[in-house]
Amino acid sequence: MKKLLLAKCVALTIGMSALSVSAAGAELSFLNEYSIPTATNFQNVKFGGLSGMAYDPAKGVYYAITDARNTPAEGMARFYTLNIKTNSKGIQRVDILNMQQLTDADGKAFKEQEVDGEGFALTPDKKSVLWTSELGSPLRLSSLDGKLKKDFADKIPVSYNAGGDLKKAPEGLRSGATFEGASVTPDGKFLFVAAESALKQDGGISTTVSSSPVRILKFTLQPDGNVGELVGEYIYNVDPIPRITKYGVSDNGLSEILALGNDKLLITERAGRNASEGFNDFDFNIRTYISDLSQATNISGKKSLADIEKKNLLQPVSKKLLIDFDNYTKAPDCIEAVTFGPQINGKKSLIFVSDNNFQPYQATKFFMFVDDKGVLN
């Protein structure tokens, strides 16, 4: 959970109010919830911090990256291989099969404070992983043994200031709210990468009365994970903060994306607030939307939304509420990952995972849904 202070400024909302979204109703069937306690260790390292996940149906395994920074306190930059046992009743068991360190091209550990893994996706050939980081290079390609194959920092527009000093820079991504989601389209032709909150020059973070204009990037992609041309940048309006706390810290941001097609995404928003004095307890509102980019304005090459001449004609990414986790669980926790699961009775499934932030009052929670009505097609 990124603890952003509530902004006094009003965020710029493009094209429509973020509140004017239509609810899809209960179009997915919720199967169950499965938890792994924060006290769980694997190979003498704390398990948790899961911020992105991908499924390989041929192998029947899941890969999940942790956002633990590579420091002595948090351990090495790493991702896990999981076996998630499911049936028509939901998730029955989660086994941790392997923990793989992420390294540089020489197989050496990344320098301290150089990695904070967030978005995570298998390449189309299923031989490598693409992942985003809130520290160091924003986009990397690694083999399944964790070794760096290619750095794609040069693919991100200069206006994002990705990898720079985000706290002091007047423009670009905000510290702690950079690239949070990554997903490869089902046909393997494109890679989507999404920020958590607005670029500084585009507007503010979400407040209780205004949304935040977040950018989603679309790249061409080769089967081996080689990232090609940036073919699109689109604005997605993250909702205003749905609920505040008297203890001073509340926020809302984009926490994950999952490509359903070349112009269709699942987008998850995570709103959090400290529920007591200090930072010892947080609670969350989690909402997932089906979003369509086909009619959205492509603002590729625009440094700032202020550079767009006819702002009243700019169309944001559309959004339709699919899941409000408050309807299914009392404590959805800090959900930061989603992937397709196995088919259940011939129907698609989704598995969401929360980031426990390595906090004793949280847990690594898995939530499973089945698409009974074909809304994910």
XYZ file of C-alpha atoms in Angstrom:
377
model
C 0.000 0.000 0.000
C 1.449 3.366 -0.981
C 0.681 5.886 1.760
C -0.058 9.026 -0.265
C -1.025 12.114 1.705
C -4.386 13.562 0.791
C -3.793 16.312 -1.775
C -5.228 19.781 -1.263
C -5.246 20.405 -4.991
C -8.138 19.354 -7.210
C -7.323 16.702 -9.806
C -8.166 17.279 -13.444
C -10.996 15.050 -14.653
C -11.190 14.564 -18.400
C -14.298 13.813 -20.418
C -16.603 12.581 -17.675
C -17.075 12.457 -13.945
C -15.385 9.430 -12.456
C -18.606 8.788 -10.576
C -20.650 8.404 -13.758
C -19.998 4.711 -14.247
C -22.608 2.010 -14.656
C -22.732 -1.047 -12.420
C -22.571 -4.410 -14.145
C -24.333 -6.222 -11.336
C -23.393 -9.660 -10.066
C -22.157 -10.974 -13.413
C -19.361 -13.032 -11.895
C -19.879 -15.773 -9.335
C -17.729 -15.466 -6.230
C -16.421 -18.870 -5.172
C -14.269 -18.314 -2.104
C -11.427 -16.642 -0.256
C -8.184 -18.313 0.839
C -5.577 -16.770 3.160
C -1.894 -17.291 3.931
C -0.772 -15.670 7.212
C 1.897 -12.981 7.136
C 3.993 -15.057 9.526
C 4.581 -17.594 6.734
C 8.221 -18.088 5.698
C 9.593 -19.869 2.650
C 13.270 -20.832 2.535
C 13.793 -18.652 5.626
C 12.419 -15.550 3.881
C 9.117 -13.851 4.689
C 6.431 -14.668 2.143
C 4.216 -11.859 0.921
C 4.138 -8.501 -0.807
C 2.526 -10.058 -3.898
C 1.922 -7.285 -6.399
C 1.553 -9.013 -9.758
C 0.698 -12.524 -10.892
C 0.561 -14.573 -14.101
C -0.772 -18.038 -14.916
C 0.798 -20.624 -17.228
C -2.011 -23.089 -18.000
C 0.307 -25.479 -19.839
C 2.408 -25.970 -16.701
C -0.473 -25.419 -14.323
C 1.545 -22.955 -12.217
C 1.346 -19.306 -11.227
C 4.174 -16.794 -10.949
C 3.884 -13.906 -8.505
C 6.288 -11.006 -7.957
C 6.815 -9.399 -4.562
C 7.249 -5.667 -4.055
C 9.722 -6.222 -1.232
C 12.617 -3.879 -1.937
C 16.020 -5.488 -2.188
C 17.327 -4.311 1.155
C 18.804 -6.196 4.119
C 15.533 -5.684 5.977
C 13.235 -6.937 3.206
C 15.471 -9.484 1.498
C 16.181 -10.015 -2.159
C 14.153 -8.939 -5.179
C 12.209 -12.084 -6.074
C 9.211 -13.830 -7.542
C 7.485 -17.059 -6.553
C 6.123 -20.102 -8.334
C 2.794 -21.189 -6.846
C 0.533 -24.185 -7.225
C -3.066 -23.122 -6.650
C -5.414 -26.078 -6.306
C -8.946 -25.208 -7.437
C -12.263 -26.869 -8.164
C -15.854 -25.766 -8.680
C -15.997 -24.604 -5.061
C -12.956 -22.358 -5.391
C -9.398 -22.350 -4.100
C -8.656 -25.402 -1.983
C -4.949 -24.986 -1.376
C -1.994 -22.745 -2.263
C 1.487 -24.256 -2.238
C 4.686 -22.237 -2.633
C 6.865 -24.277 -4.997
C 9.833 -22.018 -5.585
C 11.343 -18.615 -4.843
C 13.435 -17.115 -7.616
C 15.789 -14.203 -7.077
C 15.725 -11.430 -9.676
C 19.270 -10.495 -10.725
C 21.124 -8.336 -13.219
C 22.382 -9.705 -16.545
C 25.487 -11.144 -14.857
C 23.444 -13.064 -12.312
C 24.375 -10.681 -9.489
C 21.893 -9.237 -7.016
C 20.525 -5.837 -7.895
C 21.962 -2.946 -5.946
C 20.134 -1.961 -2.795
C 16.966 0.102 -3.391
C 17.078 -0.682 -7.134
C 13.995 -2.923 -7.358
C 10.406 -2.658 -6.128
C 8.470 -5.135 -8.265
C 4.870 -4.291 -9.179
C 3.403 -5.250 -12.571
C 4.145 -8.775 -13.827
C 3.331 -10.699 -17.010
C 4.490 -13.807 -18.834
C 5.803 -13.265 -22.341
C 3.720 -14.778 -25.165
C 6.170 -17.697 -25.540
C 5.925 -18.308 -21.750
C 9.752 -18.449 -21.468
C 10.332 -15.081 -19.768
C 8.635 -12.460 -17.606
C 8.057 -8.748 -18.111
C 7.910 -6.722 -14.926
C 7.660 -3.132 -13.765
C 9.437 -1.569 -10.813
C 8.922 1.531 -8.713
C 12.687 1.764 -8.245
C 15.387 1.826 -10.904
C 14.354 0.866 -14.425
C 10.558 0.952 -14.822
C 10.303 -1.995 -17.244
C 12.465 -5.093 -17.494
C 12.517 -8.534 -19.129
C 13.913 -11.494 -17.167
C 14.223 -15.211 -17.794
C 12.353 -17.670 -15.609
C 15.575 -18.223 -13.683
C 15.433 -14.544 -12.698
C 18.318 -13.229 -14.789
C 17.853 -9.892 -16.519
C 17.591 -10.234 -20.306
C 16.733 -6.690 -21.336
C 16.046 -3.269 -19.862
C 13.284 -1.287 -21.557
C 13.686 2.016 -19.692
C 14.211 3.758 -23.040
C 10.692 2.775 -24.124
C 9.072 5.021 -21.516
C 8.539 8.648 -22.648
C 10.918 11.190 -21.138
C 7.962 13.134 -19.724
C 7.376 10.336 -17.196
C 10.796 10.871 -15.587
C 10.762 7.127 -14.894
C 13.750 6.067 -12.817
C 14.603 9.674 -11.969
C 14.316 11.605 -8.709
C 10.538 11.499 -8.432
C 10.318 13.370 -5.131
C 12.092 16.501 -6.352
C 11.147 16.563 -10.032
C 8.365 19.049 -10.936
C 7.004 16.710 -13.612
C 6.590 13.010 -14.231
C 5.473 10.082 -12.102
C 4.879 10.514 -8.401
C 7.081 8.744 -5.878
C 5.284 5.614 -4.665
C 2.674 5.880 -7.442
C 4.478 4.816 -10.598
C 3.857 1.809 -12.863
C 1.594 -0.500 -10.909
C 0.118 -2.750 -13.599
C 1.361 -4.715 -16.602
C -0.476 -7.188 -18.828
C -0.001 -8.923 -22.184
C -3.006 -9.237 -24.492
C -4.408 -12.747 -25.063
C -3.084 -12.799 -28.637
C 0.379 -11.765 -27.403
C 0.644 -8.781 -29.741
C 0.549 -5.963 -27.192
C 1.763 -5.042 -23.721
C -0.171 -2.638 -21.503
C 1.520 -0.772 -18.662
C -0.434 1.465 -16.261
C 0.537 4.049 -13.669
C -1.047 4.164 -10.235
C -1.777 7.889 -10.215
C -1.569 10.925 -12.488
C 1.633 12.399 -13.843
C 2.354 15.598 -11.926
C 1.821 17.733 -15.019
C -1.511 16.021 -15.799
C -3.259 16.625 -12.484
C -3.439 15.638 -8.841
C -4.043 12.407 -7.012
C -7.617 11.418 -6.220
C -9.384 13.427 -3.547
C -12.806 13.024 -1.973
C -14.337 15.187 -4.708
C -12.225 14.574 -7.813
C -10.637 11.763 -9.781
C -7.057 11.333 -10.935
C -6.226 11.136 -14.683
C -3.968 8.093 -14.879
C -2.082 7.137 -18.041
C -2.149 3.687 -19.629
C 0.544 2.871 -22.204
C 0.206 0.356 -25.042
C 3.262 -1.187 -26.734
C 3.681 -3.670 -29.550
C 5.214 -6.943 -28.372
C 7.170 -9.835 -29.845
C 6.633 -13.471 -28.728
C 9.959 -13.465 -26.841
C 8.973 -10.380 -24.842
C 10.868 -7.803 -26.855
C 8.937 -4.554 -26.378
C 8.399 -2.568 -29.564
C 6.760 0.720 -30.443
C 4.619 2.789 -28.108
C 1.374 2.889 -30.072
C -0.957 4.456 -27.545
C -1.340 6.490 -24.365
C -4.781 6.815 -22.827
C -6.357 8.539 -19.836
C -8.206 6.460 -17.259
C -9.966 8.373 -14.480
C -9.399 6.749 -11.092
C -12.403 7.301 -8.810
C -12.437 9.887 -6.026
C -11.575 8.517 -2.588
C -14.697 6.543 -1.568
C -14.222 6.746 2.180
C -11.983 8.815 4.428
C -10.530 8.382 7.876
C -10.210 10.802 10.746
C -6.627 9.629 11.185
C -5.303 11.579 8.234
C -4.266 9.227 5.427
C -6.638 8.193 2.647
C -6.016 7.538 -1.021
C -7.192 5.753 -4.166
C -5.182 4.529 -7.127
C -4.951 2.005 -9.927
C -3.425 -1.172 -8.516
C -3.628 -3.700 -11.365
C -4.681 -4.350 -14.956
C -5.514 -7.520 -16.881
C -5.861 -7.489 -20.665
C -9.062 -9.107 -21.939
C -8.369 -8.102 -25.543
C -6.406 -5.618 -27.621
C -8.612 -2.729 -26.442
C -10.286 -4.175 -23.370
C -8.911 -4.271 -19.826
C -9.904 -5.238 -16.320
C -8.734 -2.392 -14.091
C -8.614 -2.682 -10.314
C -8.686 0.377 -8.073
C -7.472 0.159 -4.499
C -8.512 2.764 -1.938
C -6.975 2.593 1.520
C -6.989 4.485 4.761
C -5.358 4.062 8.143
C -8.026 2.807 10.504
C -6.303 3.816 13.745
C -3.633 6.135 15.108
C -0.305 5.893 13.322
C 0.260 3.454 10.481
C -0.492 0.249 12.338
C -3.792 -0.616 10.713
C -5.235 -0.016 7.238
C -8.515 -0.985 5.641
C -9.443 -0.950 1.973
C -12.118 -0.507 -0.674
C -11.405 -2.531 -3.820
C -13.304 -2.143 -7.079
C -12.679 -3.767 -10.455
C -13.942 -2.286 -13.709
C -14.233 -3.510 -17.294
C -12.668 -0.776 -19.386
C -12.736 -0.171 -23.128
C -9.991 1.779 -24.893
C -11.418 1.536 -28.417
C -13.144 4.945 -28.282
C -10.599 6.631 -25.981
C -8.402 9.439 -27.299
C -4.828 8.430 -28.040
C -2.670 11.158 -26.459
C 0.640 9.555 -27.386
C 3.414 12.134 -27.580
C 1.637 14.689 -25.397
C 3.884 15.733 -22.522
C 0.965 17.121 -20.550
C -2.803 17.212 -20.778
C -2.360 20.973 -20.967
C -0.873 20.408 -24.431
C -4.165 19.073 -25.773
C -5.974 21.833 -27.674
C -9.564 20.568 -27.502
C -9.782 19.127 -24.000
C -13.568 18.998 -24.133
C -13.316 16.449 -26.948
C -10.816 14.205 -25.173
C -12.405 10.844 -24.403
C -11.080 8.860 -21.431
C -11.103 5.095 -21.176
C -14.641 3.946 -20.434
C -15.291 1.999 -17.248
C -18.084 -0.273 -16.050
C -18.157 -1.620 -12.520
C -17.750 -5.382 -12.426
C -16.742 -6.208 -8.838
C -17.081 -4.247 -5.621
C -15.263 -6.404 -3.093
C -17.312 -4.955 -0.253
C -20.130 -7.143 -1.564
C -18.134 -10.346 -1.063
C -15.820 -9.956 1.905
C -15.579 -7.937 5.097
C -11.856 -7.288 4.584
C -10.691 -7.370 0.954
C -7.215 -6.204 1.956
C -4.703 -4.544 -0.377
C -5.427 -6.291 -3.690
C -2.632 -5.668 -6.193
C -2.704 -8.696 -8.509
C -5.153 -10.518 -10.752
C -4.811 -13.247 -13.352
C -6.941 -15.677 -15.253
C -7.261 -19.010 -13.501
C -8.244 -22.413 -14.891
C -11.554 -22.948 -16.597
C -14.290 -24.090 -14.229
C -16.953 -26.158 -16.002
C -15.858 -24.588 -19.279
C -16.026 -21.018 -17.935
C -13.223 -18.512 -17.355
C -12.090 -17.783 -13.830
C -10.239 -14.930 -12.166
C -7.910 -15.106 -9.175
C -7.105 -11.907 -7.259
C -4.286 -11.655 -4.716
C -3.594 -9.115 -1.994
C -0.302 -7.574 -0.917
C 0.069 -8.162 2.812
C 2.719 -5.414 3.090
C 4.390 -7.835 5.546
C 2.093 -6.474 8.243
C 0.748 -8.716 11.041
C -2.760 -7.241 10.718
C -2.892 -8.225 7.024
C -2.609 -11.516 5.129
C -1.947 -12.756 1.618
C -5.520 -13.299 0.439
C -6.641 -15.076 -2.727
C -10.145 -14.485 -4.144
C -11.662 -16.586 -6.926
C -14.502 -15.673 -9.307
C -16.090 -17.532 -12.239
C -17.446 -15.835 -15.361
C -20.885 -17.414 -15.671
C -22.222 -14.921 -18.229
C -19.245 -14.543 -20.556
C -18.571 -10.907 -19.668
C -14.803 -11.476 -19.912
C -14.953 -12.617 -23.534
